[in-house]
Amino acid sequence: MRAGGRVSELKARLRAVREGALLYPFTTMKVGGPAELYVEADTSQKLVEAVIAARETGVPYFVMAGGSNLVIDDAGLSGLVIRYTASNLVADNLTIGCEGGLELWALVQEAANRGWAGLENSAGIPGSVGGAVFGNAGAFGHSIGDITESGIILTPANSLETVGNDYFRFRYRHSYLKESGDILLSVKLKFKPGNKEELWKKMKEILALRAEKHPPHDWPCAGSFFKNIEKADEPYGKLAAGILLDKVGAKNLRIGQAGVYFKHANIIVNHGGARFADIRRLANLMRQKVQEEFGITLEEEIRYVDGLGSRSV
Ligand SMILES: Cc1cc2nc3c(=O)[nH]c(=O)nc-3n(C[C@H](O)[C@H](O)[C@H](O)COP(=O)(O)OP(=O)(O)OC[C@H]3O[C@@H](n4cnc5c(N)ncnc54)[C@H](O)[C@@H]3O)c2cc1C
C-alpha cells in the first residue's frame, strides 16, 4: 500500500525512518502488517520533527506508543507510523512530569515508591502514559484524568501549547485528544500523600485480581474489547459489557484464530496468526448478539487501524 504525499522527501527528512517494518511486534494483540514508513521517536523533539515532516510533505501518519489498545490491519499501513517511546520523568512535591512514551507501569511504581497516591488502581494496565491520557485509561473507578494537571501538546497548526486539565474534557475512556488531532508530548500529574506499604499492598491485590480475570501475559490480546455501558446504579456507574457478552454465550465464539477468552467474555485473544478481518467479524458478531438480546449497542474500546488514507492522528 502506498500513501499519497511526497514520500521520498519525507524519507530524506527523517533519517532514521525504516521501510516495511512489521507492526505486530509493537502491539499486544500481535496483529499488524508492514508500515510503509516507520520511525521511533525516543525524544519529544523527534516526535515533533516526525509529525511536522509528515504534515509538511502531505504524508498520512499515525502515532502509537505501547500498542495495547490497537488492532492493526495485517495488510499493512500506508504512510508513516511513529512510535513514541520518550520516557523522561521528573518528580517533585507530589507532582510527576513525564514524557508520553513512558510506560504507565513505570509511573505507577514511581508514585507508589514515593508514597504518593492516585494511580495505584491503574496497576497492571499496559501501555504508555500518553496512550493512557488519550483514552483516559483506568480501573476500579479511577482514571488517569482524575490526577492530570496539565500537558504539552503539538497542535494541528504545529504549535506547542501547555494545556490544563479542562482542555482534556476527560470522561469515561475519552479525552479531547481523540477529537482534536493534537499530539501529547508530556504530562504533569498531581498526587496525594499516601503510604508506600499500603499502596503496594493494594497494587498487589489488584495485580492478583487481574491475573485471575485476564489472559496470561503470553496470550496476545488488547484488553477489554468493548466499553462498558454507563449506568448510574451499577458499581462504578458502569454495566460491564462482559456481563452482557457472557449472557449471550460469547465465551464460545471464535472466528479463525480469533476467539473470546474463556474466562472473560469481553476479551478477544489471538490464538496465533489471527487475521484483522477475523477479529472484526468476531467483534461484530459479539455486538450483534448483545444488540439482539438487550437492545444495547456495544462500542469498541480498542481502536482499529487500517490503511491510513487521508486521516492522520
Ligand atoms: C491485558 C490488557 C489489559 C488492559 N486493561 C485496561 C484497563 O484496565 N483499563 C484501561 O483503561 N485500559 C486497559 N487496557 C487498554 C490499554 O492498555 C490502554 O488503553 C492504554 O492506555 C493504551 O496505551 P498505549 O500506549 O498502548 O496506546 P496505543 O495502543 O499505542 O495507542 C492507543 C491510542 O492512543 C493514541 N496515542 C498514543 N500515544 C499518544 C500521544 N502521545 N499523543 C496522542 N495520541 C496518542 C494512539 O494514536 C491510539 O489512537 C488493557 C490492555 C491490555 C492488553
GROMACS .gro file of C-alpha atoms and ligand atoms in nm:
model
  366
    1MET     CA    1   0.000   0.000   0.000
    2ARG     CA    2   0.134   0.344  -0.088
    3ALA     CA    3   0.043   0.672   0.068
    4GLY     CA    4  -0.014   0.997  -0.107
    5GLY     CA    5   0.216   1.289  -0.036
    6ARG     CA    6   0.584   1.340  -0.102
    7VAL     CA    7   0.716   1.016   0.047
    8SER     CA    8   1.073   1.047  -0.083
    9GLU     CA    9   1.102   1.399   0.059
   10LEU     CA   10   0.979   1.269   0.395
   11LYS     CA   11   1.233   0.985   0.384
   12ALA     CA   12   1.511   1.234   0.323
   13ARG     CA   13   1.396   1.448   0.618
   14LEU     CA   14   1.369   1.159   0.865
   15ARG     CA   15   1.700   0.982   0.855
   16ALA     CA   16   1.602   0.702   1.097
   17VAL     CA   17   1.293   0.605   0.900
   18ARG     CA   18   1.252   0.236   0.807
   19GLU     CA   19   1.052   0.096   0.518
   20GLY     CA   20   0.819  -0.200   0.562
   21ALA     CA   21   0.872  -0.252   0.936
   22LEU     CA   22   0.625  -0.511   1.065
   23LEU     CA   23   0.393  -0.363   1.325
   24TYR     CA   24   0.260  -0.671   1.503
   25PRO     CA   25   0.558  -0.698   1.745
   26PHE     CA   26   0.472  -0.349   1.872
   27THR     CA   27   0.118  -0.447   1.969
   28THR     CA   28  -0.016  -0.663   2.249
   29MET     CA   29  -0.269  -0.823   2.006
   30LYS     CA   30   0.020  -0.932   1.781
   31VAL     CA   31  -0.164  -0.836   1.465
   32GLY     CA   32  -0.040  -0.577   1.215
   33GLY     CA   33   0.140  -0.588   0.881
   34PRO     CA   34   0.417  -0.364   0.746
   35ALA     CA   35   0.418   0.012   0.775
   36GLU     CA   36   0.517   0.181   0.452
   37LEU     CA   37   0.737   0.405   0.668
   38TYR     CA   38   0.813   0.361   1.036
   39VAL     CA   39   1.012   0.569   1.280
   40GLU     CA   40   1.073   0.557   1.655
   41ALA     CA   41   1.071   0.881   1.848
   42ASP     CA   42   1.272   0.837   2.165
   43THR     CA   43   1.266   1.210   2.241
   44SER     CA   44   0.975   1.451   2.225
   45GLN     CA   45   1.181   1.659   1.982
   46LYS     CA   46   1.195   1.364   1.740
   47LEU     CA   47   0.819   1.317   1.773
   48VAL     CA   48   0.761   1.682   1.686
   49GLU     CA   49   1.002   1.663   1.392
   50ALA     CA   50   0.840   1.346   1.254
   51VAL     CA   51   0.484   1.476   1.283
   52ILE     CA   52   0.572   1.814   1.128
   53ALA     CA   53   0.768   1.647   0.847
   54ALA     CA   54   0.470   1.420   0.769
   55ARG     CA   55   0.230   1.714   0.772
   56GLU     CA   56   0.452   1.932   0.554
   57THR     CA   57   0.504   1.656   0.295
   58GLY     CA   58   0.136   1.560   0.295
   59VAL     CA   59   0.206   1.201   0.403
   60PRO     CA   60  -0.058   1.049   0.635
   61TYR     CA   61   0.080   0.948   0.973
   62PHE     CA   62  -0.024   0.762   1.284
   63VAL     CA   63   0.124   0.798   1.633
   64MET     CA   64   0.126   0.492   1.855
   65ALA     CA   65   0.306   0.400   2.175
   66GLY     CA   66   0.252   0.077   2.371
   67GLY     CA   67   0.020  -0.073   2.110
   68SER     CA   68  -0.206  -0.218   2.381
   69ASN     CA   69  -0.532  -0.069   2.258
   70LEU     CA   70  -0.491  -0.125   1.886
   71VAL     CA   71  -0.594  -0.379   1.624
   72ILE     CA   72  -0.383  -0.305   1.317
   73ASP     CA   73  -0.459  -0.429   0.967
   74ASP     CA   74  -0.243  -0.727   0.869
   75ALA     CA   75  -0.240  -0.590   0.514
   76GLY     CA   76  -0.018  -0.313   0.650
   77LEU     CA   77  -0.049   0.063   0.665
   78SER     CA   78   0.038   0.324   0.409
   79GLY     CA   79   0.205   0.642   0.526
   80LEU     CA   80   0.421   0.695   0.833
   81VAL     CA   81   0.382   0.519   1.167
   82ILE     CA   82   0.558   0.696   1.453
   83ARG     CA   83   0.613   0.501   1.773
   84TYR     CA   84   0.664   0.731   2.072
   85THR     CA   85   0.898   0.595   2.335
   86ALA     CA   86   1.037   0.908   2.508
   87SER     CA   87   1.028   0.837   2.879
   88ASN     CA   88   1.190   1.114   3.086
   89LEU     CA   89   1.041   1.164   3.429
   90VAL     CA   90   1.082   1.440   3.688
   91ALA     CA   91   0.922   1.416   4.033
   92ASP     CA   92   0.888   1.687   4.294
   93ASN     CA   93   0.642   1.794   4.560
   94LEU     CA   94   0.368   1.536   4.487
   95THR     CA   95   0.391   1.611   4.115
   96ILE     CA   96   0.534   1.392   3.843
   97GLY     CA   97   0.606   1.529   3.498
   98CYS     CA   98   0.687   1.274   3.231
   99GLU     CA   99   0.702   1.222   2.859
  100GLY     CA  100   0.413   1.043   2.691
  101GLY     CA  101   0.615   0.741   2.584
  102LEU     CA  102   0.689   0.639   2.944
  103GLU     CA  103   0.541   0.303   3.037
  104LEU     CA  104   0.238   0.358   3.260
  105TRP     CA  105   0.354   0.079   3.492
  106ALA     CA  106   0.686   0.264   3.547
  107LEU     CA  107   0.490   0.573   3.650
  108VAL     CA  108   0.258   0.377   3.878
  109GLN     CA  109   0.557   0.223   4.057
  110GLU     CA  110   0.745   0.553   4.081
  111ALA     CA  111   0.447   0.715   4.254
  112ALA     CA  112   0.388   0.421   4.489
  113ASN     CA  113   0.757   0.403   4.585
  114ARG     CA  114   0.739   0.769   4.686
  115GLY     CA  115   0.425   0.700   4.888
  116TRP     CA  116   0.218   0.917   4.652
  117ALA     CA  117  -0.139   0.805   4.600
  118GLY     CA  118  -0.365   0.847   4.296
  119LEU     CA  119  -0.256   0.596   4.035
  120GLU     CA  120  -0.246   0.271   4.231
  121ASN     CA  121  -0.574   0.147   4.078
  122SER     CA  122  -0.404   0.153   3.740
  123ALA     CA  123  -0.153  -0.115   3.842
  124GLY     CA  124  -0.130  -0.371   3.564
  125ILE     CA  125  -0.268  -0.156   3.281
  126PRO     CA  126  -0.021  -0.195   2.993
  127GLY     CA  127   0.084   0.076   2.750
  128SER     CA  128   0.223   0.426   2.780
  129VAL     CA  129   0.128   0.733   2.979
  130GLY     CA  130   0.037   0.917   2.656
  131GLY     CA  131  -0.188   0.633   2.542
  132ALA     CA  132  -0.349   0.628   2.887
  133VAL     CA  133  -0.426   1.001   2.875
  134PHE     CA  134  -0.555   0.970   2.516
  135GLY     CA  135  -0.817   0.714   2.625
  136ASN     CA  136  -0.846   0.824   2.991
  137ALA     CA  137  -0.741   0.475   3.095
  138GLY     CA  138  -0.820   0.349   3.441
  139ALA     CA  139  -0.976   0.081   3.653
  140PHE     CA  140  -1.179   0.036   3.971
  141GLY     CA  141  -1.350   0.373   3.948
  142HIS     CA  142  -1.035   0.581   3.888
  143SER     CA  143  -0.891   0.714   3.563
  144ILE     CA  144  -0.569   0.895   3.479
  145GLY     CA  145  -0.768   1.212   3.402
  146ASP     CA  146  -0.852   1.238   3.773
  147ILE     CA  147  -0.492   1.331   3.851
  148THR     CA  148  -0.385   1.501   3.527
  149GLU     CA  149  -0.282   1.859   3.597
  150SER     CA  150  -0.152   1.969   3.258
  151GLY     CA  151   0.007   1.853   2.936
  152ILE     CA  152   0.217   1.981   2.650
  153ILE     CA  153   0.061   1.924   2.310
  154LEU     CA  154   0.157   1.972   1.948
  155THR     CA  155  -0.147   2.119   1.774
  156PRO     CA  156  -0.250   2.056   1.413
  157ALA     CA  157  -0.117   2.407   1.342
  158ASN     CA  158   0.227   2.283   1.460
  159SER     CA  159   0.239   2.500   1.772
  160LEU     CA  160   0.343   2.372   2.113
  161GLU     CA  161   0.095   2.456   2.387
  162THR     CA  162   0.066   2.387   2.757
  163VAL     CA  163  -0.290   2.291   2.841
  164GLY     CA  164  -0.463   2.234   3.174
  165ASN     CA  165  -0.696   1.955   3.290
  166ASP     CA  166  -1.002   2.133   3.141
  167TYR     CA  167  -0.861   2.107   2.791
  168PHE     CA  168  -0.877   1.725   2.801
  169ARG     CA  169  -1.256   1.713   2.872
  170PHE     CA  170  -1.199   1.376   3.034
  171ARG     CA  171  -1.486   1.132   3.055
  172TYR     CA  172  -1.513   0.756   3.054
  173ARG     CA  173  -1.238   0.629   2.818
  174HIS     CA  174  -1.233   0.962   2.641
  175SER     CA  175  -1.017   1.270   2.616
  176TYR     CA  176  -1.034   1.561   2.376
  177LEU     CA  177  -0.714   1.425   2.212
  178LYS     CA  178  -0.945   1.178   2.036
  179GLU     CA  179  -1.118   1.466   1.859
  180SER     CA  180  -0.855   1.734   1.820
  181GLY     CA  181  -0.570   1.562   1.638
  182ASP     CA  182  -0.333   1.714   1.896
  183ILE     CA  183  -0.031   1.503   1.990
  184LEU     CA  184   0.059   1.475   2.357
  185LEU     CA  185   0.429   1.521   2.426
  186SER     CA  186   0.432   1.521   2.804
  187VAL     CA  187   0.205   1.540   3.101
  188LYS     CA  188   0.208   1.653   3.465
  189LEU     CA  189   0.018   1.453   3.726
  190LYS     CA  190  -0.070   1.562   4.078
  191PHE     CA  191  -0.073   1.300   4.357
  192LYS     CA  192  -0.190   1.295   4.720
  193PRO     CA  193   0.019   1.195   5.020
  194GLY     CA  194  -0.014   0.822   5.086
  195ASN     CA  195   0.170   0.533   5.243
  196LYS     CA  196   0.414   0.328   5.039
  197GLU     CA  197   0.337  -0.007   5.207
  198GLU     CA  198  -0.040   0.041   5.180
  199LEU     CA  199  -0.016   0.146   4.817
  200TRP     CA  200   0.190  -0.162   4.730
  201LYS     CA  201  -0.049  -0.386   4.923
  202LYS     CA  202  -0.338  -0.251   4.718
  203MET     CA  203  -0.144  -0.277   4.393
  204LYS     CA  204  -0.052  -0.638   4.462
  205GLU     CA  205  -0.419  -0.718   4.530
  206ILE     CA  206  -0.515  -0.553   4.202
  207LEU     CA  207  -0.243  -0.739   4.011
  208ALA     CA  208  -0.364  -1.069   4.160
  209LEU     CA  209  -0.724  -0.988   4.061
  210ARG     CA  210  -0.616  -0.902   3.710
  211ALA     CA  211  -0.409  -1.219   3.681
  212GLU     CA  212  -0.722  -1.417   3.766
  213LYS     CA  213  -0.950  -1.238   3.517
  214HIS     CA  214  -0.718  -1.165   3.227
  215PRO     CA  215  -0.535  -1.399   2.989
  216PRO     CA  216  -0.178  -1.496   3.083
  217HIS     CA  217   0.084  -1.246   2.964
  218ASP     CA  218   0.188  -1.458   2.666
  219TRP     CA  219  -0.169  -1.467   2.524
  220PRO     CA  220  -0.199  -1.182   2.276
  221CYS     CA  221  -0.499  -0.956   2.337
  222ALA     CA  222  -0.589  -0.587   2.361
  223GLY     CA  223  -0.764  -0.594   2.698
  224SER     CA  224  -1.136  -0.520   2.712
  225PHE     CA  225  -1.259  -0.502   2.355
  226PHE     CA  226  -1.579  -0.305   2.416
  227LYS     CA  227  -1.650  -0.015   2.651
  228ASN     CA  228  -1.872  -0.074   2.949
  229ILE     CA  229  -2.215   0.087   2.945
  230GLU     CA  230  -2.264   0.396   3.158
  231LYS     CA  231  -2.539   0.324   3.412
  232ALA     CA  232  -2.564   0.518   3.738
  233ASP     CA  233  -2.697   0.235   3.958
  234GLU     CA  234  -2.417  -0.013   3.870
  235PRO     CA  235  -2.084  -0.045   4.055
  236TYR     CA  236  -1.856   0.245   3.948
  237GLY     CA  237  -2.151   0.370   3.737
  238LYS     CA  238  -2.090   0.113   3.462
  239LEU     CA  239  -2.263  -0.201   3.346
  240ALA     CA  240  -1.984  -0.436   3.241
  241ALA     CA  241  -2.003  -0.525   2.872
  242GLY     CA  242  -1.851  -0.859   2.974
  243ILE     CA  243  -2.163  -0.949   3.174
  244LEU     CA  244  -2.389  -0.892   2.872
  245LEU     CA  245  -2.149  -1.077   2.643
  246ASP     CA  246  -2.133  -1.369   2.884
  247LYS     CA  247  -2.515  -1.390   2.889
  248VAL     CA  248  -2.527  -1.424   2.510
  249GLY     CA  249  -2.271  -1.705   2.514
  250ALA     CA  250  -1.982  -1.502   2.372
  251LYS     CA  251  -1.721  -1.714   2.551
  252ASN     CA  252  -1.787  -1.989   2.296
  253LEU     CA  253  -1.733  -1.768   1.991
  254ARG     CA  254  -1.433  -1.799   1.764
  255ILE     CA  255  -1.360  -1.700   1.406
  256GLY     CA  256  -1.038  -1.831   1.257
  257GLN     CA  257  -0.765  -1.780   1.513
  258ALA     CA  258  -0.956  -1.502   1.693
  259GLY     CA  259  -1.156  -1.622   1.990
  260VAL     CA  260  -1.324  -1.487   2.301
  261TYR     CA  261  -1.123  -1.563   2.617
  262PHE     CA  262  -1.288  -1.846   2.806
  263LYS     CA  263  -1.273  -1.662   3.141
  264HIS     CA  264  -1.370  -1.311   3.023
  265ALA     CA  265  -1.634  -1.254   2.757
  266ASN     CA  266  -1.511  -0.901   2.673
  267ILE     CA  267  -1.160  -1.005   2.574
  268ILE     CA  268  -1.067  -1.128   2.228
  269VAL     CA  269  -0.750  -1.333   2.216
  270ASN     CA  270  -0.528  -1.410   1.921
  271HIS     CA  271  -0.470  -1.786   1.925
  272GLY     CA  272  -0.182  -1.744   1.678
  273GLY     CA  273  -0.197  -1.581   1.337
  274ALA     CA  274  -0.541  -1.423   1.384
  275ARG     CA  275  -0.634  -1.201   1.091
  276PHE     CA  276  -0.753  -0.843   1.123
  277ALA     CA  277  -1.070  -0.936   0.930
  278ASP     CA  278  -1.144  -1.230   1.163
  279ILE     CA  279  -1.115  -1.007   1.471
  280ARG     CA  280  -1.352  -0.751   1.320
  281ARG     CA  281  -1.602  -1.019   1.219
  282LEU     CA  282  -1.589  -1.173   1.565
  283ALA     CA  283  -1.639  -0.832   1.729
  284ASN     CA  284  -1.934  -0.760   1.500
  285LEU     CA  285  -2.090  -1.095   1.591
  286MET     CA  286  -2.047  -1.021   1.962
  287ARG     CA  287  -2.207  -0.679   1.919
  288GLN     CA  288  -2.492  -0.824   1.714
  289LYS     CA  289  -2.575  -1.084   1.980
  290VAL     CA  290  -2.587  -0.821   2.256
  291GLN     CA  291  -2.793  -0.591   2.035
  292GLU     CA  292  -3.047  -0.863   1.961
  293GLU     CA  293  -3.078  -0.981   2.321
  294PHE     CA  294  -3.059  -0.650   2.512
  295GLY     CA  295  -3.110  -0.373   2.253
  296ILE     CA  296  -2.774  -0.224   2.360
  297THR     CA  297  -2.510  -0.129   2.102
  298LEU     CA  298  -2.158  -0.205   2.222
  299GLU     CA  299  -1.889   0.040   2.121
  300GLU     CA  300  -1.527  -0.062   2.073
  301GLU     CA  301  -1.280   0.049   2.338
  302ILE     CA  302  -0.995  -0.068   2.117
  303ARG     CA  303  -0.910   0.120   1.803
  304TYR     CA  304  -0.892  -0.041   1.458
  305VAL     CA  305  -0.615   0.099   1.242
  306ASP     CA  306  -0.631   0.024   0.874
  307GLY     CA  307  -0.495   0.193   0.558
  308LEU     CA  308  -0.413   0.540   0.685
  309GLY     CA  309  -0.581   0.703   0.387
  310SER     CA  310  -0.615   1.073   0.438
  311ARG     CA  311  -0.681   1.058   0.812
  312SER     CA  312  -0.394   1.143   1.042
  313VAL     CA  313  -0.391   1.114   1.420
  314LIG     C1  314  -0.420  -0.708   2.909
  314LIG     C2  315  -0.470  -0.567   2.894
  314LIG     C3  316  -0.540  -0.508   2.998
  314LIG     C4  317  -0.590  -0.377   2.987
  314LIG     N1  318  -0.657  -0.322   3.092
  314LIG     C5  319  -0.702  -0.195   3.082
  314LIG     C6  320  -0.770  -0.134   3.193
  314LIG     O1  321  -0.790  -0.194   3.298
  314LIG     N2  322  -0.815  -0.007   3.178
  314LIG     C7  323  -0.795   0.064   3.062
  314LIG     O2  324  -0.836   0.180   3.056
  314LIG     N3  325  -0.730   0.009   2.956
  314LIG     C8  326  -0.683  -0.117   2.964
  314LIG     N4  327  -0.619  -0.174   2.857
  314LIG     C9  328  -0.606  -0.097   2.731
  314LIG    C10  329  -0.472  -0.021   2.715
  314LIG     O3  330  -0.375  -0.072   2.799
  314LIG    C11  331  -0.488   0.128   2.742
  314LIG     O4  332  -0.584   0.182   2.656
  314LIG    C12  333  -0.354   0.203   2.725
  314LIG     O5  334  -0.364   0.323   2.796
  314LIG    C13  335  -0.316   0.232   2.581
  314LIG     O6  336  -0.185   0.289   2.579
  314LIG     P1  337  -0.083   0.256   2.462
  314LIG     O7  338   0.042   0.331   2.487
  314LIG     O8  339  -0.070   0.109   2.446
  314LIG     O9  340  -0.157   0.319   2.337
  314LIG     P2  341  -0.160   0.265   2.187
  314LIG    O10  342  -0.237   0.137   2.185
  314LIG    O11  343  -0.024   0.266   2.128
  314LIG    O12  344  -0.248   0.378   2.118
  314LIG    C14  345  -0.383   0.395   2.157
  314LIG    C15  346  -0.432   0.530   2.102
  314LIG    O13  347  -0.362   0.633   2.171
  314LIG    C16  348  -0.308   0.726   2.078
  314LIG     N5  349  -0.185   0.781   2.137
  314LIG    C17  350  -0.086   0.711   2.199
  314LIG     N6  351   0.009   0.796   2.243
  314LIG    C18  352  -0.031   0.920   2.206
  314LIG    C19  353   0.026   1.051   2.222
  314LIG     N7  354   0.143   1.071   2.284
  314LIG     N8  355  -0.043   1.156   2.173
  314LIG    C20  356  -0.163   1.139   2.110
  314LIG     N9  357  -0.220   1.018   2.091
  314LIG    C21  358  -0.154   0.911   2.140
  314LIG    C22  359  -0.283   0.646   1.952
  314LIG    O14  360  -0.284   0.728   1.837
  314LIG    C23  361  -0.401   0.549   1.954
  314LIG    O15  362  -0.512   0.609   1.891
  314LIG    C24  363  -0.569  -0.304   2.867
  314LIG    C25  364  -0.497  -0.364   2.762
  314LIG    C26  365  -0.447  -0.495   2.774
  314LIG    C27  366  -0.370  -0.556   2.662
   0.00000   0.00000   0.00000
